Coordinates of C-alpha atoms in Angstrom, one line a residue:
Chain A
M1 CA 17.7 -1.9 -40.2
A2 CA 14.3 -0.3 -40.2
F3 CA 13.1 -2.7 -37.5
V4 CA 16.1 -1.9 -35.3
K5 CA 15.3 1.8 -35.6
W6 CA 11.6 1.2 -34.9
F7 CA 12.6 -1.0 -31.9
R8 CA 14.9 1.7 -30.5
R9 CA 12.4 4.4 -30.9
N10 CA 9.7 2.4 -29.1
L11 CA 11.8 0.8 -26.5
V12 CA 10.0 2.6 -23.7
V13 CA 6.6 1.6 -25.0
I14 CA 7.6 -2.1 -25.3
A15 CA 9.2 -2.2 -21.9
G16 CA 6.1 -0.4 -20.4
L17 CA 3.7 -2.8 -22.0
L18 CA 5.7 -5.8 -20.8
T19 CA 5.5 -4.4 -17.2
L20 CA 1.7 -4.0 -17.7
A21 CA 1.5 -7.7 -18.8
Y22 CA 3.5 -8.7 -15.7
L23 CA 1.0 -6.7 -13.6
L24 CA -2.1 -8.3 -15.2
L25 CA -0.8 -11.9 -15.7
P26 CA -2.1 -13.0 -12.2
N27 CA -5.5 -11.5 -13.0
V28 CA -5.7 -13.5 -16.2
V29 CA -4.7 -16.6 -14.4
V30 CA -7.3 -16.0 -11.7
T31 CA -10.0 -15.5 -14.3
V32 CA -9.0 -18.6 -16.3
F33 CA -8.8 -20.8 -13.3
S34 CA -12.3 -19.6 -12.1
L35 CA -13.5 -21.8 -15.0
N36 CA -11.5 -24.9 -13.9
R37 CA -12.8 -28.1 -12.4
P38 CA -9.9 -29.1 -10.1
K39 CA -9.1 -32.7 -9.1
G40 CA -8.3 -32.8 -5.4
R41 CA -8.1 -29.9 -3.1
F42 CA -5.8 -27.5 -4.9
N43 CA -6.8 -25.4 -7.8
Y44 CA -3.3 -24.9 -9.2
Q45 CA -3.4 -27.1 -12.3
W46 CA -5.7 -26.9 -15.2
Q47 CA -8.0 -29.9 -15.5
E48 CA -11.3 -29.3 -17.3
F49 CA -13.6 -26.4 -18.3
S50 CA -16.6 -25.9 -16.0
T51 CA -18.8 -23.0 -15.0
D52 CA -19.9 -24.7 -11.8
A53 CA -18.2 -22.2 -9.5
W54 CA -19.7 -19.2 -11.3
R55 CA -23.2 -20.7 -10.9
D56 CA -22.7 -21.2 -7.2
P57 CA -20.3 -18.6 -5.9
C58 CA -21.5 -19.0 -2.3
G59 CA -21.3 -22.8 -2.4
V60 CA -18.3 -23.0 0.0
S61 CA -19.2 -22.6 3.6
G62 CA -18.0 -19.4 5.2
L63 CA -16.9 -17.7 2.0
C64 CA -19.8 -15.3 1.5
E65 CA -20.1 -14.7 5.3
S66 CA -16.5 -13.6 5.3
L67 CA -17.1 -11.4 2.3
G68 CA -20.0 -9.8 3.9
L69 CA -18.0 -9.2 7.1
S70 CA -15.2 -7.6 5.1
L71 CA -17.6 -5.3 3.3
Q72 CA -19.2 -4.3 6.6
I73 CA -15.8 -3.5 8.3
A74 CA -14.6 -1.7 5.2
F75 CA -17.8 0.5 5.2
W76 CA -17.5 1.5 8.8
A77 CA -13.7 2.0 8.6
T78 CA -14.1 4.2 5.6
L79 CA -16.7 6.3 7.3
G80 CA -14.7 6.7 10.4
A81 CA -11.3 7.3 8.8
T82 CA -12.8 9.7 6.2
L83 CA -14.6 11.8 8.9
L84 CA -11.6 12.0 11.3
G85 CA -9.1 12.4 8.5
T86 CA -11.0 15.2 6.7
M87 CA -11.2 17.1 9.9
I88 CA -7.5 16.8 10.5
A89 CA -6.7 17.8 6.9
F90 CA -8.7 21.0 7.2
A91 CA -7.1 21.9 10.5
L92 CA -3.6 21.3 9.1
V93 CA -4.1 23.4 5.9
R94 CA -6.4 26.1 7.2
Y95 CA -5.0 27.0 10.6
R96 CA -1.7 27.9 12.2
F97 CA -1.3 26.4 15.6
R98 CA 1.4 25.1 17.9
A99 CA 2.7 21.6 17.5
R100 CA 2.0 21.4 13.8
G101 CA 5.2 19.5 13.3
A102 CA 4.3 17.0 15.9
V103 CA 0.9 16.5 14.4
N104 CA 2.4 16.0 10.9
S105 CA 4.8 13.4 12.2
L106 CA 2.0 11.5 14.0
I107 CA 0.2 11.4 10.7
F108 CA 3.3 10.4 8.7
L109 CA 4.7 7.7 11.0
P110 CA 1.9 5.1 10.5
M111 CA 2.7 5.1 6.8
A112 CA 6.5 4.8 7.4
M113 CA 6.2 1.7 9.6
P114 CA 6.0 -1.9 8.4
E115 CA 2.5 -3.1 8.9
V116 CA 3.6 -6.1 10.9
V117 CA 5.1 -3.8 13.5
M118 CA 1.9 -1.8 13.8
A119 CA -0.2 -4.9 13.9
A120 CA 2.0 -6.5 16.6
S121 CA 2.1 -3.4 18.8
L122 CA -1.7 -3.0 18.6
L123 CA -2.1 -6.6 19.6
T124 CA 0.1 -6.0 22.7
L125 CA -2.2 -3.1 23.7
F126 CA -5.3 -5.2 23.2
L127 CA -3.8 -8.1 25.2
N128 CA -2.8 -5.7 28.0
M129 CA -6.2 -4.2 28.1
G130 CA -7.8 -7.6 28.1
A131 CA -9.9 -6.6 25.1
E132 CA -11.7 -9.3 23.3
L133 CA -10.3 -9.7 19.8
G134 CA -13.0 -9.6 17.0
F135 CA -15.1 -7.2 15.0
W136 CA -14.4 -4.1 17.2
T137 CA -10.6 -4.6 17.4
V138 CA -10.4 -5.0 13.7
L139 CA -12.5 -1.9 13.0
I140 CA -10.4 0.2 15.5
A141 CA -7.2 -1.0 13.7
H142 CA -8.5 -0.3 10.3
I143 CA -9.7 3.2 11.1
M144 CA -6.2 3.8 12.6
F145 CA -4.2 2.8 9.5
C146 CA -6.6 4.3 6.9
L147 CA -6.6 7.7 8.7
S148 CA -3.2 8.9 7.5
F149 CA -4.0 8.1 3.9
V150 CA -7.2 10.0 4.0
V151 CA -5.4 13.0 5.5
V152 CA -2.9 13.0 2.7
A153 CA -5.5 12.8 0.0
V154 CA -7.8 15.5 1.4
K155 CA -4.8 17.8 2.3
A156 CA -3.6 17.8 -1.3
R157 CA -7.0 18.9 -2.5
V158 CA -7.7 21.5 0.2
M159 CA -4.2 23.0 -0.3
S160 CA -5.0 23.8 -4.0
M161 CA -8.2 25.5 -3.0
D162 CA -8.5 29.3 -3.4
P163 CA -9.4 30.7 0.0
R164 CA -10.8 33.8 -1.7
L165 CA -13.9 31.8 -2.7
E166 CA -14.8 31.4 0.9
Q167 CA -14.1 35.0 1.7
A168 CA -16.4 35.9 -1.2
A169 CA -19.2 33.8 0.2
Q170 CA -18.8 35.5 3.6
D171 CA -18.8 38.9 1.9
L172 CA -22.1 37.9 0.5
Y173 CA -23.4 37.3 4.0
A174 CA -23.2 33.5 4.1
G175 CA -22.8 32.2 7.7
P176 CA -19.9 29.9 8.5
V177 CA -22.1 26.8 8.3
Q178 CA -23.6 27.9 5.0
T179 CA -20.1 28.8 3.6
F180 CA -18.8 25.4 4.6
L181 CA -21.7 23.4 3.2
R182 CA -22.2 25.3 -0.1
V183 CA -18.7 26.4 -1.0
T184 CA -15.9 24.6 0.9
L185 CA -17.3 21.0 1.0
P186 CA -18.3 20.8 -2.7
I187 CA -14.8 22.0 -3.8
A188 CA -13.1 19.6 -1.4
A189 CA -15.4 16.7 -2.4
P190 CA -13.1 15.0 -5.0
G191 CA -10.2 14.9 -2.5
I192 CA -12.5 13.4 0.2
A193 CA -13.9 10.9 -2.3
A194 CA -10.4 9.9 -3.3
G195 CA -9.4 9.4 0.4
A196 CA -12.6 7.4 1.1
L197 CA -12.0 5.2 -1.9
L198 CA -8.4 4.5 -0.8
A199 CA -9.5 3.8 2.7
F200 CA -12.2 1.3 1.5
A201 CA -9.7 -0.5 -0.7
L202 CA -7.0 -0.6 2.0
S203 CA -9.5 -1.9 4.7
F204 CA -11.2 -4.4 2.4
D205 CA -7.9 -6.0 1.3
D206 CA -6.0 -5.8 4.6
F207 CA -4.5 -9.0 5.8
I208 CA -1.5 -8.4 8.1
I209 CA -3.2 -6.1 10.7
T210 CA -6.4 -8.2 10.6
N211 CA -4.4 -11.4 11.0
F212 CA -3.0 -10.1 14.3
N213 CA -6.1 -8.5 15.7
A214 CA -9.1 -10.5 14.5
G215 CA -9.0 -13.4 17.0
S216 CA -11.3 -16.0 15.5
T217 CA -13.2 -13.5 13.3
V218 CA -12.8 -14.4 9.6
T219 CA -12.6 -11.6 7.1
F220 CA -12.4 -12.3 3.4
P221 CA -8.6 -12.1 3.2
M222 CA -8.4 -14.3 6.2
F223 CA -10.6 -16.8 4.5
V224 CA -8.3 -16.8 1.4
W225 CA -5.3 -17.2 3.7
G226 CA -6.8 -20.2 5.5
S227 CA -7.9 -21.8 2.2
A228 CA -4.4 -21.5 0.9
Q229 CA -3.4 -24.0 3.5
R230 CA -6.5 -26.3 3.4
G231 CA -7.1 -26.2 -0.4
T232 CA -8.4 -23.3 -2.4
P233 CA -12.0 -23.6 -3.7
V234 CA -12.6 -22.4 -7.3
Q235 CA -15.1 -19.9 -5.8
I236 CA -12.3 -17.8 -4.6
N237 CA -11.2 -17.2 -8.2
V238 CA -14.8 -16.4 -9.1
I239 CA -14.9 -13.7 -6.4
G240 CA -11.5 -12.4 -7.4
T241 CA -12.5 -12.1 -11.1
A242 CA -15.8 -10.5 -10.2
M243 CA -14.1 -7.8 -8.0
F244 CA -11.7 -7.0 -10.8
V245 CA -14.5 -6.6 -13.4
V246 CA -16.7 -4.6 -11.0
A247 CA -13.7 -2.2 -10.2
V248 CA -13.0 -1.6 -13.9
L249 CA -16.7 -1.0 -14.7
L250 CA -17.1 1.4 -11.8
V251 CA -14.1 3.4 -12.9
L252 CA -15.3 3.5 -16.5
V253 CA -18.8 4.6 -15.5
S254 CA -17.5 7.3 -13.2
M255 CA -15.2 8.6 -15.9
A256 CA -18.0 8.7 -18.4
V257 CA -20.2 10.6 -16.0
G258 CA -17.4 13.0 -15.2
N259 CA -16.8 13.6 -18.9
R260 CA -20.5 14.3 -19.6
R261 CA -20.7 16.7 -16.7
R262 CA -17.7 18.6 -18.0
R263 CA -19.1 18.8 -21.4
Q264 CA -22.4 20.1 -20.1
K265 CA -20.7 22.8 -18.2
A266 CA -18.6 23.9 -21.2
Chain B
M1 CA 14.5 11.1 12.9
A2 CA 14.5 14.8 12.7
T3 CA 14.2 14.8 9.0
V4 CA 11.5 12.3 8.8
T5 CA 9.2 14.0 11.2
E6 CA 9.5 17.4 9.7
A7 CA 6.4 18.6 7.9
P8 CA 6.5 18.4 4.1
P9 CA 6.8 22.0 2.8
T10 CA 3.3 23.4 2.6
P11 CA 2.4 26.6 0.7
A12 CA 1.9 29.4 3.2
P13 CA -1.5 28.7 4.9
V14 CA -4.1 31.4 4.9
A15 CA -3.3 33.8 7.7
P16 CA -6.3 33.7 10.1
E17 CA -5.9 37.5 10.7
K18 CA -7.3 38.2 7.2
K19 CA -10.5 36.4 7.9
P20 CA -13.2 38.3 9.8
P21 CA -12.5 37.7 13.5
R22 CA -14.6 34.8 14.9
K23 CA -15.0 34.0 18.5
R24 CA -14.4 30.3 18.2
G25 CA -11.6 30.8 15.7
R26 CA -8.8 29.9 18.1
R27 CA -10.3 26.8 19.3
T28 CA -11.5 25.5 16.0
P29 CA -8.3 23.8 14.8
Y30 CA -7.9 22.0 18.1
L31 CA -11.5 20.8 18.0
L32 CA -11.0 19.6 14.4
L33 CA -7.8 17.7 15.4
L34 CA -8.9 16.3 18.7
P35 CA -10.8 13.2 17.7
G36 CA -8.5 12.0 15.0
L37 CA -5.3 12.6 16.9
L38 CA -6.8 11.0 20.0
W39 CA -7.4 7.9 17.9
L40 CA -3.8 7.9 16.6
V41 CA -2.4 8.5 20.1
V42 CA -4.4 5.7 21.7
F43 CA -4.2 3.1 18.9
F44 CA -0.9 3.9 17.3
A45 CA 1.5 5.8 19.7
L46 CA 0.4 4.1 22.9
P47 CA 0.7 0.6 21.4
V48 CA 4.3 1.3 20.3
I49 CA 5.1 2.4 23.9
Y50 CA 3.4 -0.7 25.2
Q51 CA 5.5 -2.8 22.9
A52 CA 8.7 -1.1 24.0
S53 CA 7.8 -2.0 27.6
T54 CA 6.9 -5.6 26.6
S55 CA 10.3 -6.0 24.9
V56 CA 12.2 -5.5 28.2
Q57 CA 9.9 -7.7 30.3
T58 CA 10.6 -11.2 31.6
G59 CA 8.2 -13.9 32.8
S60 CA 6.0 -16.4 31.2
L61 CA 2.5 -16.6 29.8
E62 CA 1.2 -18.5 32.8
E63 CA 2.8 -16.5 35.6
G64 CA 2.6 -13.1 33.9
Y65 CA 5.2 -10.6 32.8
E66 CA 7.1 -8.0 34.6
V67 CA 9.3 -5.1 33.5
T68 CA 12.8 -6.1 34.5
W69 CA 14.8 -4.0 31.9
H70 CA 16.0 -7.2 30.4
F71 CA 17.8 -5.9 27.4
A72 CA 19.4 -9.2 26.7
T73 CA 16.2 -10.2 24.9
Y74 CA 17.3 -7.9 22.0
W75 CA 20.7 -9.5 21.9
D76 CA 19.2 -13.1 22.0
A77 CA 16.6 -12.3 19.4
L78 CA 19.2 -10.7 17.0
S79 CA 21.8 -13.5 17.4
E80 CA 19.1 -16.1 16.7
Y81 CA 17.3 -14.4 13.9
W82 CA 19.8 -12.3 12.1
P83 CA 19.7 -14.4 9.0
Q84 CA 16.0 -13.6 8.6
F85 CA 16.7 -9.9 9.0
V86 CA 19.5 -9.9 6.5
R87 CA 17.2 -11.8 4.1
S88 CA 14.4 -9.2 4.7
V89 CA 16.7 -6.3 3.7
L90 CA 18.2 -8.2 0.7
Y91 CA 14.8 -9.3 -0.6
A92 CA 13.1 -6.0 0.0
A93 CA 16.0 -4.1 -1.7
S94 CA 16.0 -6.4 -4.7
A95 CA 12.3 -6.1 -5.1
T96 CA 12.6 -2.3 -4.8
V97 CA 15.3 -2.1 -7.5
L98 CA 13.3 -4.4 -9.8
C99 CA 10.1 -2.3 -9.2
L100 CA 12.1 0.8 -10.2
L101 CA 13.4 -0.9 -13.3
L102 CA 10.1 -2.3 -14.3
G103 CA 7.9 0.6 -13.1
Y104 CA 9.8 3.4 -14.7
P105 CA 9.1 2.5 -18.4
L106 CA 5.4 2.0 -17.6
A107 CA 5.1 5.3 -15.7
Y108 CA 7.0 7.1 -18.5
L109 CA 4.7 5.4 -21.1
I110 CA 1.6 6.6 -19.2
A111 CA 2.9 10.1 -18.7
F112 CA 4.3 10.9 -22.2
R113 CA 3.5 8.2 -24.8
A114 CA 0.1 6.8 -24.0
G115 CA -2.1 9.5 -25.6
R116 CA -5.7 8.5 -25.5
W117 CA -4.9 5.2 -24.0
R118 CA -3.6 6.9 -20.8
N119 CA -6.8 6.5 -18.8
L120 CA -7.2 2.8 -19.8
I121 CA -3.7 1.9 -18.8
M122 CA -4.1 3.8 -15.5
I123 CA -7.2 1.8 -14.7
L124 CA -5.4 -1.4 -15.5
V125 CA -2.6 -0.5 -13.1
I126 CA -5.1 0.4 -10.3
A127 CA -7.9 -2.1 -10.8
P128 CA -5.9 -5.2 -9.6
F129 CA -5.9 -3.4 -6.2
F130 CA -9.5 -4.4 -5.9
T131 CA -8.9 -8.1 -6.5
S132 CA -7.7 -9.4 -3.2
F133 CA -3.9 -9.3 -3.3
L134 CA -3.8 -12.7 -1.6
I135 CA -5.8 -14.3 -4.5
R136 CA -3.3 -12.7 -6.9
T137 CA -0.3 -13.9 -5.0
L138 CA -1.7 -17.4 -5.0
A139 CA -2.0 -17.1 -8.7
W140 CA 1.8 -16.9 -8.8
K141 CA 1.8 -20.5 -7.5
T142 CA 0.1 -21.6 -10.7
I143 CA 2.3 -19.4 -12.9
L144 CA 5.6 -20.6 -11.4
A145 CA 4.4 -24.2 -10.9
D146 CA 7.0 -27.0 -11.3
G147 CA 7.1 -28.2 -14.9
G148 CA 4.7 -25.4 -16.0
P149 CA 5.3 -23.3 -19.1
V150 CA 7.2 -20.5 -17.3
V151 CA 9.6 -22.8 -15.6
G152 CA 9.9 -24.8 -18.8
A153 CA 10.8 -21.8 -20.8
L154 CA 13.4 -20.6 -18.3
D155 CA 14.9 -24.0 -18.2
A156 CA 15.1 -24.2 -22.0
L157 CA 16.9 -20.8 -22.1
H158 CA 19.3 -22.1 -19.5
V159 CA 18.3 -19.2 -17.2
L160 CA 17.7 -21.7 -14.4
D161 CA 21.3 -22.9 -14.6
V162 CA 22.5 -19.4 -13.9
T163 CA 20.0 -18.6 -11.2
A164 CA 20.7 -22.0 -9.5
F165 CA 24.4 -21.2 -9.6
L166 CA 23.7 -17.9 -7.9
G167 CA 21.6 -19.6 -5.3
W168 CA 18.4 -17.8 -6.4
T169 CA 16.7 -21.1 -7.5
A170 CA 17.1 -24.7 -6.6
G171 CA 17.4 -27.4 -9.3
D172 CA 14.6 -27.1 -11.9
R173 CA 12.3 -25.5 -9.4
V174 CA 11.3 -21.8 -9.0
L175 CA 8.6 -22.1 -6.4
A176 CA 9.9 -22.2 -2.8
T177 CA 13.1 -20.4 -3.8
P178 CA 14.3 -16.8 -3.2
L179 CA 13.5 -16.0 -6.8
A180 CA 9.8 -16.8 -6.3
V181 CA 9.6 -14.7 -3.2
V182 CA 11.3 -11.6 -4.8
C183 CA 9.1 -12.1 -7.9
G184 CA 6.0 -12.0 -5.6
L185 CA 7.3 -9.0 -3.6
T186 CA 8.1 -7.1 -6.8
Y187 CA 4.6 -7.9 -8.2
N188 CA 2.8 -6.9 -5.0
F189 CA 4.4 -3.5 -4.6
L190 CA 4.9 -2.5 -8.2
P191 CA 1.8 -0.2 -8.2
F192 CA 3.2 1.7 -5.2
M193 CA 6.3 2.5 -7.4
I194 CA 4.4 3.3 -10.6
L195 CA 1.9 5.8 -9.1
P196 CA 4.4 8.2 -7.5
L197 CA 6.7 8.0 -10.5
Y198 CA 3.8 8.8 -12.8
T199 CA 2.8 11.8 -10.6
S200 CA 6.3 13.3 -10.7
L201 CA 6.8 12.6 -14.5
E202 CA 3.4 14.1 -15.3
R203 CA 4.5 17.4 -13.8
I204 CA 7.4 17.7 -16.2
D205 CA 6.7 20.2 -19.0
P206 CA 7.1 18.3 -22.3
R207 CA 8.6 21.5 -23.7
L208 CA 11.7 20.8 -21.7
H209 CA 12.2 17.7 -23.8
E210 CA 11.8 19.7 -27.0
A211 CA 14.3 22.3 -25.7
A212 CA 16.8 19.6 -24.9
G213 CA 16.3 18.2 -28.4
D214 CA 16.7 21.6 -30.0
L215 CA 20.0 21.9 -28.2
Y216 CA 21.2 18.7 -29.9
A217 CA 20.8 16.4 -26.9
E218 CA 20.4 12.7 -27.8
P219 CA 17.3 11.2 -26.3
S220 CA 19.4 9.3 -23.9
T221 CA 21.1 12.5 -22.8
T222 CA 17.8 14.2 -22.4
F223 CA 16.7 11.4 -20.2
R224 CA 19.8 11.4 -18.1
K225 CA 20.1 15.2 -17.7
V226 CA 16.5 16.4 -17.7
T227 CA 13.8 13.8 -17.2
F228 CA 15.4 11.5 -14.6
P229 CA 16.6 14.3 -12.3
L230 CA 13.2 16.0 -12.4
S231 CA 11.5 12.7 -11.5
M232 CA 13.6 12.3 -8.4
P233 CA 10.8 13.0 -5.9
G234 CA 8.8 10.2 -7.5
V235 CA 11.8 7.9 -7.3
V236 CA 12.4 8.6 -3.7
S237 CA 8.8 8.2 -2.5
G238 CA 8.3 5.2 -4.8
T239 CA 11.3 3.4 -3.5
L240 CA 10.2 4.1 0.1
L241 CA 6.6 3.0 -0.6
T242 CA 7.9 -0.3 -1.9
F243 CA 10.8 -0.9 0.5
I244 CA 8.9 -0.3 3.7
P245 CA 6.1 -2.7 3.2
A246 CA 8.3 -5.3 1.5
S247 CA 10.7 -5.4 4.4
G248 CA 7.9 -6.3 6.8
D249 CA 6.0 -8.6 4.5
Y250 CA 5.5 -12.3 5.5
I251 CA 2.8 -13.2 3.0
N252 CA 5.0 -13.8 -0.1
A253 CA 7.7 -15.6 1.9
D254 CA 4.9 -17.8 3.3
L255 CA 2.9 -18.5 0.1
L256 CA 5.7 -18.7 -2.4
G257 CA 8.8 -19.5 -0.4
S258 CA 10.0 -22.2 2.0
T259 CA 11.6 -22.4 5.4
D260 CA 14.8 -21.2 3.8
T261 CA 13.2 -17.9 2.6
R262 CA 11.7 -16.8 5.9
M263 CA 11.9 -13.1 6.5
A264 CA 11.7 -10.9 9.6
G265 CA 8.0 -10.6 9.2
N266 CA 7.5 -14.4 9.3
V267 CA 9.5 -14.6 12.5
I268 CA 7.5 -11.8 14.2
Q269 CA 4.3 -13.3 13.1
S270 CA 5.0 -16.8 14.4
Q271 CA 6.5 -15.5 17.7
F272 CA 3.4 -13.4 18.3
L273 CA 0.7 -15.8 17.1
R274 CA 2.1 -19.2 17.5
I275 CA 5.0 -19.4 19.9
L276 CA 3.4 -16.6 22.1
D277 CA 6.8 -15.4 23.4
Y278 CA 5.8 -11.8 23.6
P279 CA 9.1 -10.2 24.9
T280 CA 11.1 -11.7 22.0
A281 CA 8.4 -10.9 19.5
A282 CA 8.2 -7.3 20.7
A283 CA 12.0 -7.0 20.6
L284 CA 12.1 -8.4 17.1
S285 CA 9.4 -5.9 15.8
F286 CA 11.3 -3.1 17.5
I287 CA 14.5 -4.0 15.7
L288 CA 12.6 -4.1 12.4
M289 CA 11.0 -0.7 13.1
A290 CA 14.4 0.8 14.0
A291 CA 16.1 -0.6 10.9
V292 CA 13.3 0.6 8.6
L293 CA 13.2 4.1 10.1
A294 CA 17.0 4.3 9.8
V295 CA 16.9 3.4 6.1
V296 CA 14.1 5.9 5.6
T297 CA 16.0 8.7 7.3
V298 CA 19.2 8.1 5.4
H299 CA 17.4 7.7 2.1
I300 CA 15.6 11.0 2.6
R301 CA 18.7 12.9 3.7
K302 CA 20.7 11.6 0.8
S303 CA 18.2 12.4 -1.9
G304 CA 17.6 15.8 -0.3
T305 CA 13.8 15.7 -0.5
E306 CA 11.3 15.9 2.3
D307 CA 8.3 16.1 0.1
L308 CA 7.3 12.5 0.6
V309 CA 3.6 12.1 0.0

């Protein structure tokens, strides 16, 4: 009886933790199989413990090159999308102008369209223009689809800002540039950072749009896709595990830093 | 369309009149918007128009294409590929429902019951984003492998008999069946459900729960009458954020499915990148776009919220 009661009271917790397990199960499998020594081409069955792949993560030709290319594209796409998106977000929140509705829908539509449709239509454009598919077409595409997400993230932050802070700065004889750099930008920074982080993650992991517009250029997701057909090297699991660990560590560190700052201010 | 394109309600923006008058004030918003909007017009809106024109062209790759307003392409494409479209809607809808059922308890747990574990659970939900999702999807091949522990357990519990009867699995296999594809889709888009749900649940004042309890509401009644209705914005945006990408996905169907589980995305991808029949491919992707936008519009109207993101 007591157990039934406990079970009923904690039903949500149990269900939630089961979902969390479902979410993390593939990551556990990826980690475990990074320590496998597969027989044959495919790394789908456990054979034997080995740390070979960890000692030589770049041992497969093309893997680290594709990783470097993905990081490069993600960096420039983040920079471009964050810059353009932040400008749009400020204009939308801070100014009244005609065609606001149209602008808002142009921002919203890329998020409400299946990626494959966007990818395909962009490819039609590039083919019609006779553009050479490769680094530049991928970068253009990534900036395009990251842009909306940055606008949404920055808009949320700027909307919650008190405009009187800027007025106060101006009352104290700060010029527009000074006001922007010393008051507006620092307050909006967390929103901009969130948008940039999202853009980086989206660009780095994008497969569908890249698949259509990359030509023969191979980004990391494209490398993984290709290897799924040819036979997956264990190194892919190593990279996957490392990315997960690095992401968790980065978030933990940034949280620790944030906590300490808050404590210092208090 | 009208509902979709309307701006989400924004708090009254600062009236420019109250600011000290500036000479460049009127041009500033346009200067800020110009570069970003130009990008979206040239690389998003223009391509869609290009594709519309491609879909009514006839010709061949060798001799070139010409706009001949050949609408029959749409009819031919639909009559040949309607099973894939039906499958896309079915799989995406199943995955969305499963995401809601699985995601709600976890979002609720993070919002109300996690206490000091909240941040850690949040990190564990978001961090997999940073491991390439293709790698994680491939991991499902290992998990659902023939004769593996998961399939063995399902078989021992006679679950596979039921699912095979329903046509979700085939024999004692899970891989290369609809169940595997829906499982992959659910897994891939679950975080897109959890995050908006969490955001809307977190906004609910816990005192409302206490008040409901004080008024002798059972926990289940409190959930039905207070919590769930207040979380509707999260449910709406969560279901859209899972349904839209799931309906156009071709990765799960390709990696975890078979030729019998091909979805609209698979057809569009192979038409564009392998068969190179651009008019048909363009028509197919226009049909998918129209279907998704229709679903989005109806969904938003019905739930009466325009506050999407």
